[in-house]
mmCIF file of C-alpha atoms in Angstrom:
data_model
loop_
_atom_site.group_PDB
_atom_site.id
_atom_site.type_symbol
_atom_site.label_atom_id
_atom_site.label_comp_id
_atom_site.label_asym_id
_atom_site.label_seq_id
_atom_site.Cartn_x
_atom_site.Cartn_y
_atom_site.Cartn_z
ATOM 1 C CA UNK A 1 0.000 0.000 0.000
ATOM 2 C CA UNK A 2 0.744 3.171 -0.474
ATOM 3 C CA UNK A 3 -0.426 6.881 0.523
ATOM 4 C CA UNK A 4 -1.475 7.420 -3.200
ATOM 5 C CA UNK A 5 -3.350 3.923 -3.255
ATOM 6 C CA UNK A 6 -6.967 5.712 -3.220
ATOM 7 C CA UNK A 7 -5.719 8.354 -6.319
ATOM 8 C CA UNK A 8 -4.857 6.175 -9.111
ATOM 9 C CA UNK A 9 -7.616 4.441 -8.012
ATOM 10 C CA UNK A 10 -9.999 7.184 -8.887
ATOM 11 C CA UNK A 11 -8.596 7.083 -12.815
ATOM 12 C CA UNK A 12 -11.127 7.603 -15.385
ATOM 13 C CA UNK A 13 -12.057 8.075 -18.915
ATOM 14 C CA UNK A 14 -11.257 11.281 -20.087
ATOM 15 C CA UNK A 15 -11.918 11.179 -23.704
ATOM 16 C CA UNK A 16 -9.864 9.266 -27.079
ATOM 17 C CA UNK A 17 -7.933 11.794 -29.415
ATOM 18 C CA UNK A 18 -6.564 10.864 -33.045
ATOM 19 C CA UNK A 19 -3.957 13.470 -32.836
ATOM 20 C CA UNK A 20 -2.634 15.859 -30.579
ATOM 21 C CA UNK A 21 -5.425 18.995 -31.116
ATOM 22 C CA UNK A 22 -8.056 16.758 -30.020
ATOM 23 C CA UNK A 23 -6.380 16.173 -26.637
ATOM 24 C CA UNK A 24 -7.144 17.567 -23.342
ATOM 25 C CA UNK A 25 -6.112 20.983 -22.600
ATOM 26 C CA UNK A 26 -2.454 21.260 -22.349
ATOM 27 C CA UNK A 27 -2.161 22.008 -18.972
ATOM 28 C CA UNK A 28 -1.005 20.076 -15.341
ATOM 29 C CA UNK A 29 1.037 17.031 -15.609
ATOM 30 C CA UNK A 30 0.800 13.987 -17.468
ATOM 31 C CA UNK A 31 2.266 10.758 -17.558
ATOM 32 C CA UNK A 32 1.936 8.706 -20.967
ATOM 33 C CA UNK A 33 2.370 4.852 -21.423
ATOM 34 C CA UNK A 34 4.011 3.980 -23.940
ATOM 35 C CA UNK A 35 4.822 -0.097 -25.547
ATOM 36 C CA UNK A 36 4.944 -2.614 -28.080
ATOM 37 C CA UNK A 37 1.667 -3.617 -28.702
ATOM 38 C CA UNK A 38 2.215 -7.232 -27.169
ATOM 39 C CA UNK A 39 4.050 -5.497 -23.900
ATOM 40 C CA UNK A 40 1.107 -5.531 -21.396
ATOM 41 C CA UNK A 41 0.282 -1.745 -21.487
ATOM 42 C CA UNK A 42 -3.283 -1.789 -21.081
ATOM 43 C CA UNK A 43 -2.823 -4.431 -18.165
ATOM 44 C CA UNK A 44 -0.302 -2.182 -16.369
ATOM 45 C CA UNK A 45 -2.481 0.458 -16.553
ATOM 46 C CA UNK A 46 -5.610 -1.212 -15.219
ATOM 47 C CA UNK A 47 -3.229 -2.563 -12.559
ATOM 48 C CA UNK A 48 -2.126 0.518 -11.531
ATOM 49 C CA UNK A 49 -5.935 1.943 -11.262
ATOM 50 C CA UNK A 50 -7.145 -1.387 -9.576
ATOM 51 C CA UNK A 51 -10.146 -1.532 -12.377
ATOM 52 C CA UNK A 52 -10.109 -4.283 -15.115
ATOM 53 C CA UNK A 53 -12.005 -2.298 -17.437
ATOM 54 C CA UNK A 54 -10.114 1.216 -17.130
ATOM 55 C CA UNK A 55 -7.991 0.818 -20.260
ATOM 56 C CA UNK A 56 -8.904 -1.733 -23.407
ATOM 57 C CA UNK A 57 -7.367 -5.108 -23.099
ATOM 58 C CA UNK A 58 -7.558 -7.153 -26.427
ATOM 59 C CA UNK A 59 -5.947 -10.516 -27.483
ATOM 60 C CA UNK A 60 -5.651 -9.083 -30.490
ATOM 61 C CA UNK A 61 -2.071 -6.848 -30.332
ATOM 62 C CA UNK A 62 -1.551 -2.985 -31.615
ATOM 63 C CA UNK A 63 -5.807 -2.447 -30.894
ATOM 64 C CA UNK A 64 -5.104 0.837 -29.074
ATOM 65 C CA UNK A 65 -4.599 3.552 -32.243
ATOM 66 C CA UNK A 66 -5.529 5.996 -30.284
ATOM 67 C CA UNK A 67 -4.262 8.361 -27.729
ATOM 68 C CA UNK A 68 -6.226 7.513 -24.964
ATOM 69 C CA UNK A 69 -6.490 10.091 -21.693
ATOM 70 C CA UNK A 70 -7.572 9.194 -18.195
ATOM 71 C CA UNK A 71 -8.072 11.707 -15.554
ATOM 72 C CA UNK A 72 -7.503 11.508 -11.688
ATOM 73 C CA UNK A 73 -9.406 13.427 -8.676
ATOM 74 C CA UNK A 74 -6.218 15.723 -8.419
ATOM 75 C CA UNK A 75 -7.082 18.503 -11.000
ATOM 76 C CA UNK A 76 -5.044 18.835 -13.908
ATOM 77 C CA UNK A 77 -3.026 15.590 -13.394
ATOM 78 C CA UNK A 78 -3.280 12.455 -15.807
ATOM 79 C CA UNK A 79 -2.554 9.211 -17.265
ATOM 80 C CA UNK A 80 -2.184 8.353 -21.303
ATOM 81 C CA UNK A 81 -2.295 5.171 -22.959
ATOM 82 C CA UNK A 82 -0.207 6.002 -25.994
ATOM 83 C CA UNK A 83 -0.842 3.651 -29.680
ATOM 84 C CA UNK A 84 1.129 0.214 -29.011
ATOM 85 C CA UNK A 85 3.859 -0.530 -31.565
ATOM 86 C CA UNK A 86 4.453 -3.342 -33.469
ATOM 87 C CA UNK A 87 2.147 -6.382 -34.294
ATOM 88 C CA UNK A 88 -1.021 -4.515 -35.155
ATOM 89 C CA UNK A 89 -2.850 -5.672 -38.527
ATOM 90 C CA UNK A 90 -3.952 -2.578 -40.232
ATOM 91 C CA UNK A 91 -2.888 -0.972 -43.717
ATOM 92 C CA UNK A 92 0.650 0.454 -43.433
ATOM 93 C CA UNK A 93 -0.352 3.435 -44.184
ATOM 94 C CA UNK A 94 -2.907 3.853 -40.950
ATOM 95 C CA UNK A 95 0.182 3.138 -39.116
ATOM 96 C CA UNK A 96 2.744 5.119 -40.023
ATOM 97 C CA UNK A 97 -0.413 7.821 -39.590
ATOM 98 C CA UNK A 98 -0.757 7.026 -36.067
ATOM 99 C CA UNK A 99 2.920 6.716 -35.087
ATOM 100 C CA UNK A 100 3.598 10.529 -36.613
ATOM 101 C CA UNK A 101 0.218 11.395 -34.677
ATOM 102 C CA UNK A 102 2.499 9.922 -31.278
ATOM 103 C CA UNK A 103 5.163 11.145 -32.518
ATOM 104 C CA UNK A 104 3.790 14.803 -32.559
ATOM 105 C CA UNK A 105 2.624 14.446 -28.609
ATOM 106 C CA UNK A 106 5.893 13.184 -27.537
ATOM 107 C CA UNK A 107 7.838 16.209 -29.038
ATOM 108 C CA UNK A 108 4.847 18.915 -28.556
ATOM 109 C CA UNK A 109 2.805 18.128 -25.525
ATOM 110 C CA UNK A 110 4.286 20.545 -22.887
ATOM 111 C CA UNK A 111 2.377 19.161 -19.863
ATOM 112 C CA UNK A 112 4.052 15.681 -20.216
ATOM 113 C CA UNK A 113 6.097 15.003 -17.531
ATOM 114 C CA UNK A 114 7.559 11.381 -18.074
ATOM 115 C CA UNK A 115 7.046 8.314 -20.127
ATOM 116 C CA UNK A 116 6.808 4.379 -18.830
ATOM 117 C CA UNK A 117 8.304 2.529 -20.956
ATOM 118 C CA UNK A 118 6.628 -0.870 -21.005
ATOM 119 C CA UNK A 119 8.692 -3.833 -21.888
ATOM 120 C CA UNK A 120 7.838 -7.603 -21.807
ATOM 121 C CA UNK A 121 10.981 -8.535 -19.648
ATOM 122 C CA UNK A 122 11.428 -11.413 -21.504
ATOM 123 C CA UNK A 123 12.067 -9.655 -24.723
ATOM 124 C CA UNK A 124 13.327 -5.998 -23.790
ATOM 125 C CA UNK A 125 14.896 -3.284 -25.640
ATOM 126 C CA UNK A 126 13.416 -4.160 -29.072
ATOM 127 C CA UNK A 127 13.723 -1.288 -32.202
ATOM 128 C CA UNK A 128 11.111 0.697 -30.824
ATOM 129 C CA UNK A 129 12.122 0.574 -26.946
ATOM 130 C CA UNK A 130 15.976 1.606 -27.934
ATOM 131 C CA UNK A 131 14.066 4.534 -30.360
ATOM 132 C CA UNK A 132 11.924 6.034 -27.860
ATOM 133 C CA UNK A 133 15.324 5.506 -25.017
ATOM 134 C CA UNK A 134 17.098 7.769 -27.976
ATOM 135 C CA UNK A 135 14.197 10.335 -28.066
ATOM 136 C CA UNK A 136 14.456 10.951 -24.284
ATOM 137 C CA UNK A 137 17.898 11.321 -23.888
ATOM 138 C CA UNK A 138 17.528 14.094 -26.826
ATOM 139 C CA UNK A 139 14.597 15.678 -25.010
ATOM 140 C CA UNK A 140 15.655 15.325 -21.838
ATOM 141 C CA UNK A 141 12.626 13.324 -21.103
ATOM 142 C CA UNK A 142 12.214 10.771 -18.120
ATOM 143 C CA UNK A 143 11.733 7.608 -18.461
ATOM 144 C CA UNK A 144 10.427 4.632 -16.130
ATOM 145 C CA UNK A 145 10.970 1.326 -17.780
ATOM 146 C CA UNK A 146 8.418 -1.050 -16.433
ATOM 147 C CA UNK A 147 9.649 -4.457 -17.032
ATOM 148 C CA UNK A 148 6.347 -6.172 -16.994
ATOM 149 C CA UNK A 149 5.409 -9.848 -16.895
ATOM 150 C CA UNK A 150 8.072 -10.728 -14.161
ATOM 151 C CA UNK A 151 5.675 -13.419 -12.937
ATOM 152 C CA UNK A 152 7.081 -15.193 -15.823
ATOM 153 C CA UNK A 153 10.876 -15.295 -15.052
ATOM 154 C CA UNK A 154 12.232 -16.584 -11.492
ATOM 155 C CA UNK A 155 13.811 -13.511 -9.397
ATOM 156 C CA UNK A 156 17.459 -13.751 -10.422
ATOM 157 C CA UNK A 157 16.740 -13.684 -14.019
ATOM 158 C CA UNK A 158 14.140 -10.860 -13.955
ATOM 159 C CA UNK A 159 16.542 -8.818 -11.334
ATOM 160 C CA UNK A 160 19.679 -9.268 -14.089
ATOM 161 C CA UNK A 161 17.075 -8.167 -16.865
ATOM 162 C CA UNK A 162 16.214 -5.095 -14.408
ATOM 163 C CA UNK A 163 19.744 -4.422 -14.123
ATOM 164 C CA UNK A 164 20.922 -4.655 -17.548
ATOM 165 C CA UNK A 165 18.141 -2.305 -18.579
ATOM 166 C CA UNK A 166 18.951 0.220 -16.478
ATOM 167 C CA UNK A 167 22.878 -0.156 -17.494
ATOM 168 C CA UNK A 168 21.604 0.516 -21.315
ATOM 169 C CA UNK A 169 19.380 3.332 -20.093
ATOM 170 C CA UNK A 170 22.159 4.805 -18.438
ATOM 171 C CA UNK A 171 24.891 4.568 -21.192
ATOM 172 C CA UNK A 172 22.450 6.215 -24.027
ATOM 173 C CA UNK A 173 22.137 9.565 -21.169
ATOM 174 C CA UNK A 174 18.331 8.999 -20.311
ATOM 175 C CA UNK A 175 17.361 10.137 -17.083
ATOM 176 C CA UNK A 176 15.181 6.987 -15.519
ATOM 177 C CA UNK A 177 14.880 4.224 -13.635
ATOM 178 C CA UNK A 178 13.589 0.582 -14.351
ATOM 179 C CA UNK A 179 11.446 -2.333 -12.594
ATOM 180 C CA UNK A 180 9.680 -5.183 -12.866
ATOM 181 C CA UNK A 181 5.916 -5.508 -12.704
ATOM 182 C CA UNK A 182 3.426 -8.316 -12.713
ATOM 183 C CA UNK A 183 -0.367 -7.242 -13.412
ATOM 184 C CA UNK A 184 -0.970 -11.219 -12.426
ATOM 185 C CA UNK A 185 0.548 -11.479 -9.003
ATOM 186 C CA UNK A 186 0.326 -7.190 -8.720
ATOM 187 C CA UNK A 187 4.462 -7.047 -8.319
ATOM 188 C CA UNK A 188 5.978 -3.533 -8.321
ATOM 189 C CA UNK A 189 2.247 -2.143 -8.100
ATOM 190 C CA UNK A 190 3.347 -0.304 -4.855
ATOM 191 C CA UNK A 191 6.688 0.940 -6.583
ATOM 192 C CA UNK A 192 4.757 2.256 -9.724
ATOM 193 C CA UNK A 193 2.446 4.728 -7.915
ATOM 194 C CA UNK A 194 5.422 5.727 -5.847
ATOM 195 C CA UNK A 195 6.964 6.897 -8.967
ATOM 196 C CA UNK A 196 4.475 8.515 -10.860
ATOM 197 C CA UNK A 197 3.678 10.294 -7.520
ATOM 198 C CA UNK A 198 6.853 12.066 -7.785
ATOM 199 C CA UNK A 199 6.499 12.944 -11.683
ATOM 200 C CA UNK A 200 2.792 14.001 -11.280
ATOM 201 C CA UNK A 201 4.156 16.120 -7.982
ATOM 202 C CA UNK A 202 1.295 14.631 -5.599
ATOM 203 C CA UNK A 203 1.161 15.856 -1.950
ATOM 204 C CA UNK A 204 1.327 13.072 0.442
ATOM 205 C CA UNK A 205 -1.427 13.040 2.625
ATOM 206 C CA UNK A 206 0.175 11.827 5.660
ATOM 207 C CA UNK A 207 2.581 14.882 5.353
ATOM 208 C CA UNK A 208 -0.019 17.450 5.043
ATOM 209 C CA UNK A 209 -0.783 19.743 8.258
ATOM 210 C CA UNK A 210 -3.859 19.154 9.459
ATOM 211 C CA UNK A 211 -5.076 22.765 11.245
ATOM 212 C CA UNK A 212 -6.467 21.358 15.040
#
């Protein structure tokens, strides 16, 4: 548990956008998912909120083209499920559409405050995660790699993944930190919030003074 437990929990639908104009107004912080298709986003995220419905879960990889917003009860703070990457069957030309549509919010969206970087840790730091680890380190953007599906690897295995992916983070000059997550036996669930916490600057309430 943690003191931020009951505000991730309170994630909701804000609205879909096909391209950065149709988002929500650029203000506050924001936090935006970002993955191969096949990487568990859309778990992590409803993991995260405690809801199995909060963001779309298909067995069909690449589903989410959109970029999809979810609010908090902390005004002008959010969550965004960016397009997946990789496996999805559409026309090429839909894709490459939607990737310059991401593409434009990563390099334009002046509220966003750090990306998680979500990586099956049994196959990490694929073309697109070493591409978007580039990006940052030219935009001086954070970056959270959440190294997800741990439930699948014994501890030593998924703790030398952990540790070789922060290694390559930190030879490439991105600013970030790494860990494994599990949305089937919740590991790193605690360690998540306490992170995006940080980037989305929320007050603990424990440390606020209460006026007697």
């Amino acid at each position: 548990m943690t003191p931020f437990d009951s505000v991730f929990q309170s994630a909701y639908f804000i609205k879909s956008a096909e391209k950065l104009s149709q988002c929500p107004l650029d203000q506050g912080l924001e936090v935006a998912f970002a993955g191969r298709s096949n990487a568990g986003k859309s778990t992590s995220l409803n993991t995260l909120a405690n809801q199995r419905k909060l963001a779309r879960t298909s067995k069909t990889p690449g589903r989410t083209q959109l970029i999809n917003c979810f609010g908090l009860n902390v005004d002008d703070r959010r969550l965004v499920d960016l397009p997946g990457y990789g496996f999805a069957k559409v026309p090429v030309a839909m894709k490459e559409n939607w990737q310059a549509h991401m593409q434009d919010y990563l390099m334009n969206r002046r509220s966003l405050v750090g990306v998680v970087l979500v990586m099956d840790i049994r196959h990490p730091l694929k073309e697109f995660d070493e591409m978007m680890l580039e990006w940052a380190a030219a935009n001086g953007v954070k970056v959270h790699a959440l190294l997800t599906k741990s439930d699948k690897l014994k501890r030593g295995p998924a703790k030398s993944t952990m540790l070789k992916v922060r290694q390559e983070m930190k030879k490439r000059g991105v600013e970030g930190s790494a860990q494994t997550f599990s949305g089937l036996n919740n590991d790193g669930v605690d360690e998540l919030r306490l992170k995006l916490a940080e980037w989305l600057d929320l007050e603990n309430p424990t440390e606020i003074p209460v006026n007697l």
